[in-house]
XYZ file of C-alpha atoms in Angstrom:
686
model
C 23.959 84.760 33.169
C 20.410 85.703 32.179
C 19.928 87.449 28.823
C 16.130 87.677 28.957
C 15.876 91.011 30.738
C 15.317 93.811 28.197
C 17.971 96.535 28.279
C 16.919 100.186 28.547
C 16.768 101.936 25.207
C 17.311 105.672 25.349
C 14.968 107.772 23.253
C 16.427 109.278 20.105
C 16.237 113.045 19.716
C 18.526 113.970 16.810
C 20.598 117.097 17.208
C 22.737 118.333 14.352
C 26.151 119.679 15.314
C 28.072 121.612 12.676
C 31.729 122.617 12.589
C 34.118 123.300 9.733
C 31.211 122.815 7.303
C 30.826 119.242 8.563
C 27.638 117.965 10.176
C 27.364 115.353 12.920
C 24.075 114.038 14.226
C 24.032 113.300 17.968
C 20.947 111.255 18.865
C 21.614 111.404 22.593
C 22.709 114.980 23.133
C 19.658 115.460 25.357
C 21.283 113.368 28.089
C 23.541 116.276 29.082
C 20.919 117.918 31.314
C 21.129 116.459 34.821
C 18.148 118.605 35.849
C 15.885 116.875 33.314
C 13.737 114.210 35.075
C 13.878 112.115 31.892
C 17.679 111.962 32.173
C 17.556 110.840 35.804
C 14.886 108.313 34.874
C 17.089 106.853 32.143
C 20.113 106.601 34.455
C 17.971 104.912 37.104
C 16.680 102.430 34.523
C 20.248 101.588 33.521
C 21.130 101.092 37.195
C 18.106 98.843 37.683
C 19.037 96.831 34.582
C 22.564 96.388 35.914
C 21.246 95.279 39.294
C 18.836 92.760 37.773
C 21.340 91.352 35.287
C 23.948 90.833 38.005
C 21.643 89.754 40.805
C 23.173 86.263 40.708
C 26.550 87.804 41.653
C 25.377 89.883 44.635
C 26.306 87.308 47.251
C 29.685 86.904 45.599
C 30.176 90.684 45.468
C 29.586 90.857 49.205
C 32.045 88.016 49.748
C 34.619 89.803 47.593
C 34.063 93.013 49.524
C 34.553 91.276 52.863
C 37.571 89.396 51.511
C 39.283 92.590 50.332
C 38.325 94.482 53.463
C 39.708 91.679 55.645
C 43.207 92.190 54.182
C 43.252 95.816 55.288
C 44.474 96.746 58.738
C 41.542 98.797 59.980
C 43.227 100.353 63.030
C 46.055 101.714 60.912
C 48.100 104.890 60.974
C 50.654 106.714 58.870
C 54.320 107.057 59.747
C 54.525 110.264 61.830
C 56.531 113.133 60.449
C 57.943 116.086 62.403
C 57.035 119.575 61.233
C 57.529 122.813 63.138
C 57.667 121.111 66.544
C 54.782 118.662 66.050
C 54.526 115.075 64.860
C 51.625 114.744 62.417
C 49.709 111.471 62.082
C 46.796 110.224 59.997
C 45.081 107.205 61.479
C 42.033 104.987 61.068
C 39.924 103.198 63.651
C 38.358 99.762 63.303
C 34.990 99.887 61.591
C 35.372 103.522 60.562
C 35.575 104.635 56.944
C 37.252 108.015 57.279
C 40.617 109.222 58.613
C 41.423 110.981 61.872
C 44.053 113.719 61.579
C 46.074 114.321 64.730
C 49.365 115.628 66.068
C 51.642 115.310 69.096
C 53.858 118.049 70.416
C 57.646 117.472 70.316
C 57.619 113.700 70.903
C 55.469 110.677 70.098
C 54.724 109.951 73.766
C 52.939 113.298 74.138
C 49.162 113.510 74.355
C 47.330 113.250 71.057
C 45.667 116.383 69.768
C 42.911 115.565 67.268
C 42.694 118.073 64.441
C 39.775 116.457 62.600
C 37.757 113.281 63.065
C 36.293 112.850 59.596
C 34.011 110.045 60.774
C 32.082 112.605 62.810
C 32.269 115.355 60.199
C 30.969 113.050 57.437
C 27.757 112.181 59.250
C 24.698 113.094 57.195
C 26.648 113.333 53.926
C 26.472 110.723 51.164
C 29.827 112.073 49.958
C 32.546 113.639 52.116
C 36.075 114.792 51.429
C 38.357 116.860 53.650
C 41.567 118.166 52.151
C 44.080 120.979 51.898
C 45.107 121.014 55.568
C 47.497 123.898 56.239
C 48.762 124.762 59.735
C 49.798 128.342 60.557
C 53.485 128.928 61.453
C 52.605 129.537 65.124
C 50.679 126.224 65.182
C 47.493 128.015 66.330
C 45.266 127.708 63.257
C 44.604 125.098 60.586
C 42.822 125.890 57.338
C 40.985 123.091 55.559
C 38.639 122.433 52.644
C 35.362 120.450 52.616
C 33.612 118.913 49.598
C 30.267 117.203 50.228
C 29.177 116.823 46.588
C 32.075 115.119 44.836
C 32.547 117.870 42.246
C 35.837 119.036 43.783
C 34.280 122.356 44.803
C 35.447 123.066 48.340
C 34.513 125.395 51.140
C 37.621 126.608 53.007
C 37.335 127.183 56.736
C 39.685 127.807 59.674
C 39.917 126.017 63.011
C 41.491 127.455 66.147
C 43.603 124.565 67.433
C 43.920 126.086 70.895
C 40.165 126.352 71.532
C 38.790 123.807 69.041
C 36.517 126.493 67.590
C 35.687 126.579 63.863
C 35.905 130.261 62.981
C 33.093 132.037 61.168
C 35.406 132.608 58.178
C 33.913 130.645 55.279
C 35.277 130.737 51.715
C 32.973 129.162 49.114
C 33.745 127.849 45.620
C 37.415 127.200 46.380
C 39.822 124.484 45.275
C 40.405 123.534 48.914
C 44.098 124.386 49.060
C 45.440 127.348 51.017
C 48.688 128.531 52.588
C 49.625 130.804 55.488
C 51.895 133.811 55.411
C 54.390 134.083 58.268
C 52.235 136.615 60.163
C 49.802 133.810 61.145
C 46.766 135.856 60.124
C 46.989 136.054 56.325
C 45.795 133.142 54.226
C 46.269 132.811 50.481
C 43.895 130.506 48.612
C 42.683 129.640 45.102
C 39.181 129.891 43.685
C 37.523 128.375 40.636
C 35.536 129.746 37.765
C 31.939 128.937 38.666
C 31.117 127.518 35.220
C 34.274 125.737 34.064
C 35.668 124.948 37.543
C 39.079 126.102 36.296
C 41.284 127.330 39.125
C 41.854 130.899 37.976
C 42.146 133.280 40.952
C 44.323 133.699 44.050
C 42.861 135.659 46.957
C 44.249 136.970 50.238
C 42.148 136.480 53.358
C 42.631 137.979 56.831
C 41.539 135.811 59.768
C 38.317 137.019 61.332
C 36.987 138.837 58.273
C 34.298 137.931 55.767
C 35.403 136.460 52.449
C 33.529 139.226 50.586
C 36.341 141.587 51.537
C 39.149 139.241 50.463
C 41.661 140.835 48.111
C 42.200 139.390 44.638
C 45.979 139.154 44.250
C 46.140 137.299 40.928
C 43.687 136.488 38.151
C 44.784 134.095 35.417
C 42.843 135.290 32.387
C 44.300 132.805 29.902
C 41.736 130.015 30.009
C 44.319 127.378 29.089
C 46.153 127.964 32.401
C 45.338 126.859 35.969
C 46.699 128.507 39.103
C 47.919 127.207 42.449
C 49.453 128.736 45.548
C 51.977 127.234 47.943
C 54.973 127.898 50.142
C 58.617 127.068 49.672
C 60.206 124.441 51.922
C 62.466 127.222 53.207
C 59.278 129.034 54.402
C 60.668 132.267 52.959
C 58.418 132.609 49.909
C 54.750 132.300 49.012
C 54.568 131.067 45.417
C 51.778 131.394 42.868
C 52.073 128.860 40.091
C 50.343 129.293 36.754
C 50.574 126.454 34.287
C 49.230 124.877 31.127
C 50.242 121.605 29.512
C 53.275 123.187 27.843
C 54.084 126.356 29.780
C 54.610 127.454 33.390
C 55.091 130.732 35.195
C 55.682 131.536 38.869
C 55.247 134.602 41.065
C 56.963 134.956 44.431
C 56.343 137.016 47.564
C 58.348 137.166 50.776
C 56.176 135.309 53.302
C 57.089 137.892 55.957
C 55.463 140.610 53.840
C 51.997 139.276 52.917
C 50.726 142.719 51.915
C 53.521 143.185 49.417
C 53.329 142.555 45.678
C 54.068 139.265 43.984
C 56.983 139.413 41.545
C 57.190 137.303 38.399
C 60.044 134.815 38.694
C 60.394 134.282 34.938
C 57.700 135.481 32.500
C 55.906 132.763 30.583
C 57.355 131.726 27.264
C 55.286 129.232 25.327
C 56.920 125.833 25.595
C 59.127 126.791 28.566
C 58.374 124.645 31.613
C 60.051 125.188 34.953
C 59.544 124.608 38.675
C 61.423 126.275 41.518
C 62.919 125.305 44.904
C 64.425 127.912 47.239
C 67.551 127.168 49.278
C 69.947 129.629 50.911
C 70.423 132.608 48.625
C 69.480 130.732 45.460
C 66.650 129.078 43.575
C 67.053 125.681 41.947
C 65.074 125.285 38.737
C 63.881 122.074 37.099
C 63.341 123.041 33.472
C 63.223 122.072 29.808
C 65.066 125.283 28.840
C 67.475 125.011 25.891
C 65.555 122.078 24.382
C 66.189 119.926 27.461
C 63.423 117.474 26.543
C 64.014 115.279 29.608
C 64.608 118.342 31.806
C 67.730 119.551 33.560
C 68.538 121.274 36.865
C 69.668 124.893 36.918
C 70.438 127.476 39.606
C 70.008 131.225 39.903
C 70.508 133.885 42.617
C 67.258 134.711 44.427
C 67.652 138.367 43.449
C 68.199 137.589 39.745
C 65.562 135.058 38.704
C 65.135 135.646 34.955
C 66.227 132.798 32.693
C 69.306 134.593 31.377
C 70.795 134.175 34.871
C 70.155 130.425 35.133
C 73.224 128.158 35.232
C 73.383 124.381 34.730
C 73.747 122.149 37.790
C 72.726 118.829 36.227
C 72.799 118.981 32.410
C 70.228 117.406 30.136
C 70.557 113.695 29.374
C 68.717 112.105 26.457
C 68.286 108.770 28.265
C 67.349 110.000 31.767
C 64.191 111.874 32.748
C 64.729 114.307 35.624
C 61.449 114.154 37.572
C 61.974 116.008 40.848
C 64.451 117.107 43.511
C 64.594 117.242 47.313
C 66.944 119.743 48.929
C 68.632 119.184 52.299
C 71.264 121.311 53.997
C 74.039 118.829 53.097
C 72.516 116.912 50.179
C 70.697 117.266 46.906
C 68.438 114.286 46.208
C 67.415 113.744 42.602
C 64.410 111.706 41.520
C 65.200 110.275 38.075
C 63.750 107.771 35.639
C 65.875 105.644 33.323
C 64.696 102.782 31.117
C 61.259 103.226 32.645
C 62.354 102.697 36.266
C 62.765 105.084 39.211
C 66.229 106.005 40.489
C 67.094 108.016 43.595
C 70.421 109.827 43.316
C 72.152 111.212 46.424
C 74.473 114.154 45.716
C 76.356 115.726 48.670
C 76.759 119.488 48.268
C 80.440 118.898 49.061
C 80.748 117.259 45.652
C 82.223 114.073 47.107
C 80.830 110.563 46.849
C 77.500 110.764 45.070
C 75.622 107.460 44.699
C 72.318 105.817 43.793
C 70.075 103.866 46.129
C 70.087 100.191 45.082
C 66.829 98.576 43.941
C 66.904 94.939 42.915
C 63.473 94.185 41.474
C 62.635 93.859 37.786
C 59.711 96.230 38.145
C 59.004 98.513 41.086
C 58.040 102.015 42.204
C 60.195 104.173 44.493
C 60.523 107.841 45.337
C 60.970 110.432 48.098
C 57.897 111.067 50.245
C 57.467 113.514 53.155
C 60.716 115.435 53.623
C 59.834 118.768 55.231
C 63.097 119.497 57.050
C 66.317 120.902 55.562
C 68.597 120.120 58.488
C 68.638 116.326 58.529
C 70.639 113.445 57.072
C 67.469 111.326 56.828
C 65.732 110.866 53.498
C 62.274 109.352 53.732
C 61.228 107.384 50.653
C 58.714 104.755 49.624
C 59.212 101.461 47.836
C 56.813 98.876 46.444
C 56.381 96.483 43.554
C 53.549 94.444 42.067
C 54.206 91.717 44.650
C 55.868 93.713 47.452
C 53.669 95.746 49.818
C 54.416 99.454 50.099
C 57.122 100.440 52.570
C 58.108 103.773 54.079
C 61.854 103.849 54.661
C 64.115 106.311 56.475
C 67.550 106.309 54.851
C 70.585 107.922 56.487
C 72.388 109.593 53.607
C 75.622 109.836 55.621
C 75.885 106.306 57.057
C 73.810 104.661 54.272
C 71.800 102.785 56.888
C 68.109 102.350 56.324
C 65.204 101.756 58.660
C 61.895 100.420 57.434
C 59.442 102.568 59.370
C 56.422 100.740 58.069
C 55.477 98.036 55.609
C 51.874 97.746 54.520
C 50.303 94.849 56.372
C 48.268 92.329 54.430
C 46.039 90.623 56.933
C 44.435 87.223 56.616
C 47.524 85.183 57.343
C 48.115 83.600 53.946
C 49.897 86.345 51.992
C 53.511 85.655 51.037
C 55.108 87.786 48.330
C 57.270 84.815 47.350
C 54.119 83.112 46.043
C 53.992 85.579 43.152
C 56.103 86.110 40.056
C 56.899 89.567 38.674
C 58.053 90.115 35.114
C 58.938 93.024 32.883
C 58.567 92.216 29.207
C 58.663 94.319 26.056
C 56.150 94.304 23.230
C 57.080 95.604 19.792
C 54.804 98.368 18.567
C 53.599 98.654 14.989
C 56.214 101.357 14.338
C 59.021 99.361 15.955
C 59.093 100.997 19.390
C 59.512 98.712 22.405
C 56.717 99.025 24.977
C 57.365 97.824 28.543
C 54.726 95.708 30.278
C 54.798 94.981 34.016
C 53.247 91.622 34.923
C 52.402 89.735 38.109
C 50.831 86.318 38.617
C 50.790 83.472 41.089
C 53.624 80.918 40.965
C 52.905 77.692 39.134
C 50.889 79.314 36.386
C 51.369 77.797 32.931
C 51.593 80.020 29.897
C 49.303 78.019 27.678
C 46.872 80.718 26.557
C 44.138 79.657 28.963
C 44.779 82.208 31.730
C 42.492 85.171 32.288
C 44.486 88.409 32.165
C 43.514 91.967 33.122
C 45.533 94.563 31.201
C 45.482 98.101 32.584
C 46.752 101.379 31.120
C 46.201 105.120 31.182
C 48.404 106.755 28.566
C 47.712 110.508 28.793
C 48.994 113.771 30.294
C 52.479 112.368 30.767
C 51.233 110.369 33.770
C 53.559 107.486 34.522
C 51.917 104.238 35.640
C 54.458 102.708 37.976
C 54.215 99.129 39.179
C 52.453 99.348 42.525
C 51.195 96.881 45.113
C 47.498 96.320 45.703
C 46.113 93.982 48.345
C 42.731 94.029 46.597
C 44.362 92.719 43.417
C 45.134 89.481 45.268
C 41.469 88.565 44.848
C 42.172 88.234 41.132
C 45.674 86.746 41.318
C 44.627 84.030 43.773
C 41.814 83.037 41.413
C 44.201 82.499 38.518
C 44.254 85.936 36.918
C 47.364 87.566 35.514
C 47.552 91.327 36.061
C 49.540 93.545 33.702
C 50.239 97.253 33.213
C 51.002 98.450 29.676
C 53.374 101.434 29.834
C 52.121 102.943 26.590
C 52.921 106.240 24.911
C 51.077 109.243 26.252
C 52.602 108.528 29.649
C 56.131 109.583 30.581
C 57.300 106.087 31.457
C 60.250 106.170 29.045
C 60.916 109.899 29.197
C 59.360 113.065 27.869
C 59.475 111.937 24.241
C 57.308 108.951 25.206
C 54.663 111.461 26.254
C 55.077 113.738 23.243
C 54.600 110.748 20.937
C 51.202 109.962 22.480
C 49.375 113.300 22.351
C 47.870 115.785 19.918
C 48.278 114.517 16.341
C 50.130 111.415 17.585
C 47.406 110.335 20.028
C 46.602 107.157 18.111
C 49.985 105.744 19.183
C 48.430 105.353 22.644
C 45.710 103.114 21.258
C 47.851 101.069 18.882
C 50.446 100.552 21.632
C 47.775 99.019 23.874
C 46.523 96.825 21.048
C 50.096 95.731 20.263
C 50.651 94.875 23.944
C 47.444 92.832 23.864
C 48.588 90.945 20.762
C 51.974 90.303 22.376
C 50.428 88.818 25.516
C 48.254 86.575 23.375
C 51.167 85.535 21.119
C 53.326 84.715 24.146
C 50.466 82.594 25.528
C 49.989 84.544 28.715
C 46.339 84.595 27.680
C 44.020 84.457 24.662
C 41.327 86.691 23.212
C 38.710 84.579 25.023
C 40.312 85.434 28.355
C 41.784 88.921 27.872
C 40.244 91.873 29.723
C 41.094 95.560 29.454
C 40.671 98.300 32.047
C 41.068 102.072 32.047
C 39.526 105.136 33.652
C 38.980 108.773 32.675
C 41.473 109.398 29.841
C 42.179 105.674 30.178
C 38.461 105.227 29.495
C 39.025 107.028 26.201
C 41.658 104.376 25.538
C 39.089 101.654 26.241
C 36.601 103.267 23.875
C 39.167 103.532 21.099
C 40.483 99.957 21.321
C 37.025 98.364 21.212
C 36.266 100.281 18.033
C 39.635 99.373 16.517
C 40.183 95.785 17.714
C 37.114 94.453 19.574
C 38.001 90.866 18.731
C 40.990 90.910 21.114
C 38.966 91.279 24.323
C 36.362 89.252 26.145
C 35.546 92.103 28.495
C 36.307 95.769 29.145
C 36.019 97.883 32.294
C 35.707 101.600 31.516
C 35.624 103.863 34.569
C 34.339 107.453 34.158
C 35.407 107.299 30.501
C 36.182 110.377 28.409
C 34.589 109.161 25.179
C 32.776 112.092 23.528
C 35.999 113.859 22.641
C 34.931 116.193 19.844
C 31.739 117.554 21.404
C 33.394 118.003 24.795
C 36.452 119.766 23.413
C 34.220 122.141 21.450
C 32.350 123.157 24.617
C 34.488 125.625 26.547
C 31.928 125.832 29.383
C 32.775 122.297 30.482
C 35.411 122.007 33.233
C 38.949 121.438 31.960
C 38.179 121.920 28.254
C 40.322 124.931 27.351
C 43.199 123.764 29.495
C 43.230 120.529 27.515
C 43.979 122.031 24.113
C 47.698 121.305 24.449
C 46.922 117.668 25.252
C 44.280 116.826 22.658
C 44.354 119.794 20.306
C 41.872 122.599 19.733
C 39.046 121.303 17.525
C 38.244 124.849 16.475
C 41.279 124.283 14.240
C 40.276 121.922 11.447
C 43.299 119.598 11.486
C 42.721 118.830 15.163
C 38.977 118.504 14.648
C 39.496 115.971 11.853
C 42.058 113.971 13.827
C 39.907 113.858 16.982
C 36.897 112.840 14.945
C 38.868 109.943 13.500
C 39.332 108.317 16.938
C 36.643 109.752 19.251
C 35.026 106.606 20.709
C 31.463 107.942 20.677
C 31.699 109.189 17.104
C 33.214 105.933 15.849
C 30.775 103.435 17.334
C 29.605 101.276 14.439
C 27.656 98.147 13.641
C 30.032 95.380 14.739
C 30.562 92.895 17.531
C 31.748 94.410 20.815
C 33.200 92.789 23.952
C 31.313 92.479 27.230
C 31.455 95.870 28.925
C 31.106 97.394 32.383
C 30.942 101.209 32.320
C 30.850 103.320 35.484
C 30.305 107.022 36.098
C 29.237 109.537 38.761
C 26.344 111.942 38.364
C 28.359 114.800 39.883
C 31.633 114.119 38.056
C 33.434 117.414 37.391
C 36.218 115.929 35.258
C 34.332 113.685 32.823
C 30.658 114.591 32.748
C 28.289 111.656 33.355
C 26.577 112.148 29.992
C 29.645 111.002 28.044
C 29.457 107.362 29.208
C 25.629 107.562 29.230
C 25.495 108.626 25.577
C 28.179 106.109 24.638
C 26.324 103.192 26.203
C 23.043 104.311 24.634
C 24.663 104.347 21.193
C 26.458 101.036 21.720
C 23.142 99.382 22.596
C 21.743 100.222 19.165
C 24.901 99.416 17.188
C 26.527 96.285 18.608
C 25.614 93.183 16.640
C 26.255 90.485 19.253
C 24.658 89.557 22.564
C 27.516 90.451 24.912
C 26.514 92.234 28.109
C 26.691 96.010 28.393
C 26.270 97.699 31.767
C 26.116 101.351 32.777
C 26.464 101.801 36.534
C 25.991 105.401 37.709
C 26.779 106.448 41.247
C 24.041 109.024 41.817
C 25.903 110.565 44.796
C 29.536 110.739 43.710
C 31.896 112.408 41.267
C 35.101 111.596 39.377
C 36.807 109.767 42.229
C 33.853 107.508 42.944
C 32.507 106.857 46.402
C 34.076 108.526 49.423
C 35.043 106.648 52.548
C 37.773 104.119 53.046
C 35.700 101.017 52.338
C 32.916 102.289 50.084
C 35.347 102.223 47.161
C 35.866 98.501 47.790
C 32.212 97.914 46.951
C 32.740 99.513 43.550
C 35.858 97.388 43.062
C 33.882 94.269 43.990
C 31.409 95.144 41.243
C 34.210 95.432 38.686
C 35.958 92.244 39.781
C 32.727 90.248 39.870
C 32.018 91.381 36.301
C 35.147 89.738 34.889
C 35.139 86.788 37.311
C 31.559 86.048 36.277
C 32.576 86.089 32.617
C 35.330 83.608 33.490
C 32.855 81.527 35.521
C 35.146 81.814 38.558
C 32.520 82.915 41.027
C 33.272 81.008 44.196
């Protein structure tokens, strides 16, 4: 690996930032103007440096790309599901990077009706995303959202499925999601604040009219809340959801009366979280009411929805997290989590013979998927593990028979899940908590400390990182890598308390948990510091930034994708998307105790003169979630502070946003870049 190519050095323009009578000097604040030619020039120089420094891996990257692509069934399609008289299918064609959405009337032998061919629609766009498909009750219209920038700003349009015509109705600056009232001509949709991109308004649109005349039906003025709009499975109610990290509130409207007024289901109470499901003459409520930390299930009459009318159906349990429910005419299906693992509980409304679906693996992921019909005994759920490809299974809740409708195919002819070992081990945190780690590796591997290991985690927003299968990961496992997921605090892996203990003024538990997992894997000789690699993206990129400041000696390399690393400055800027809605996650730095705590761990603010691991940092110029300038500033500062000669790359996708490249296979090229980075460090390029 050549070290003779000079790295770009960003110019220093000191800017003094003052808060709470404290001054910080930001030498790279100027990088936050994407319209400045000097900023684009710097990003291009970093890209050129990355390309030149890794030129010896380009052939290998292409081989990796082709290898990963070859495992994927190109002419693939989803398991059809029946909704309102039509079977809906998403399929891919060989050599094409985007999906085709289609449907068949009444049976699967009927002629295919193509709703959208995204391969045709994406032509001429460097980025393309279609989402938010919503079909009218009479099956005549479909509303959809288009994003061609990658900033998650959609234009909503309507297609006449009988004529194929795209109507002139065009709704700009939308979130992309929309829902039909039962009159087949009224569409409810959400719009974003133009500056912060916070979803804050719900509008009502009549087919065939201009969006300028659309009626505002709800405006969420609290800038810590986001809004959404949807429809109950019963099809009786349109529902507006308004939620922050800690509080939710819903409004309901009879879908037969779209010009009526939305009624508040239960007024917001700070700290009260609830979600609603309509069935019969009642609503079922998943809630943390009455200090139900892990949530409980309650029920209330549809004409008496305030919380004083709610009655327990499934009481709170300290050791079981209640995650979701699915309602059928004869069954209640409960999605639970106990000891960090999914459980699916089948409860007949008759009260007789409830049971759990059996899962035998040490570490796996399972849960209900597309279940749009009340009147059926069939539960559709998914199952996968680190070594078992994802399956879609139809389970007869009455006979207990199951039918595997589809198992993900891994092409190439040499994949056998029995060639891999899965483990679930527990590291002991500094404060004594036990942290689960899911691990997979190829059989025959010796635990002698010489194995390269990639440790992944996220650890924020209560997001649970279940053990999932990845055919692309085989490119690491088959080259001797161990892959592990650290289920650290900040996620909800071990229940709601696990999340609460990794946020706000306890956020550092997330970082020390990851470090403790790393030390455990080294102590147990799965790997060593010379061969340990860490990976995280977005808020997981914050994790990467924190651990390399706190314990850089543990890692040979780090992959940080779209990392949130300039915590204090970002959280003080309420014009940036997501900022105000994040106060309940990170704290409000306008309050001194939160400012001081954030400042103590913010990766950008804590870069110092020390040795740092090899690093690959990626971002997107149009990222709406984590602005590109955070990783750009971070890398610029690291270049001037790190005291060793490890490599440091900043790779900016000049066309994409937070999710990276669009298209089915373009993302594989980005993955090939990441994999080649660590494989090159291990000298396993072959």
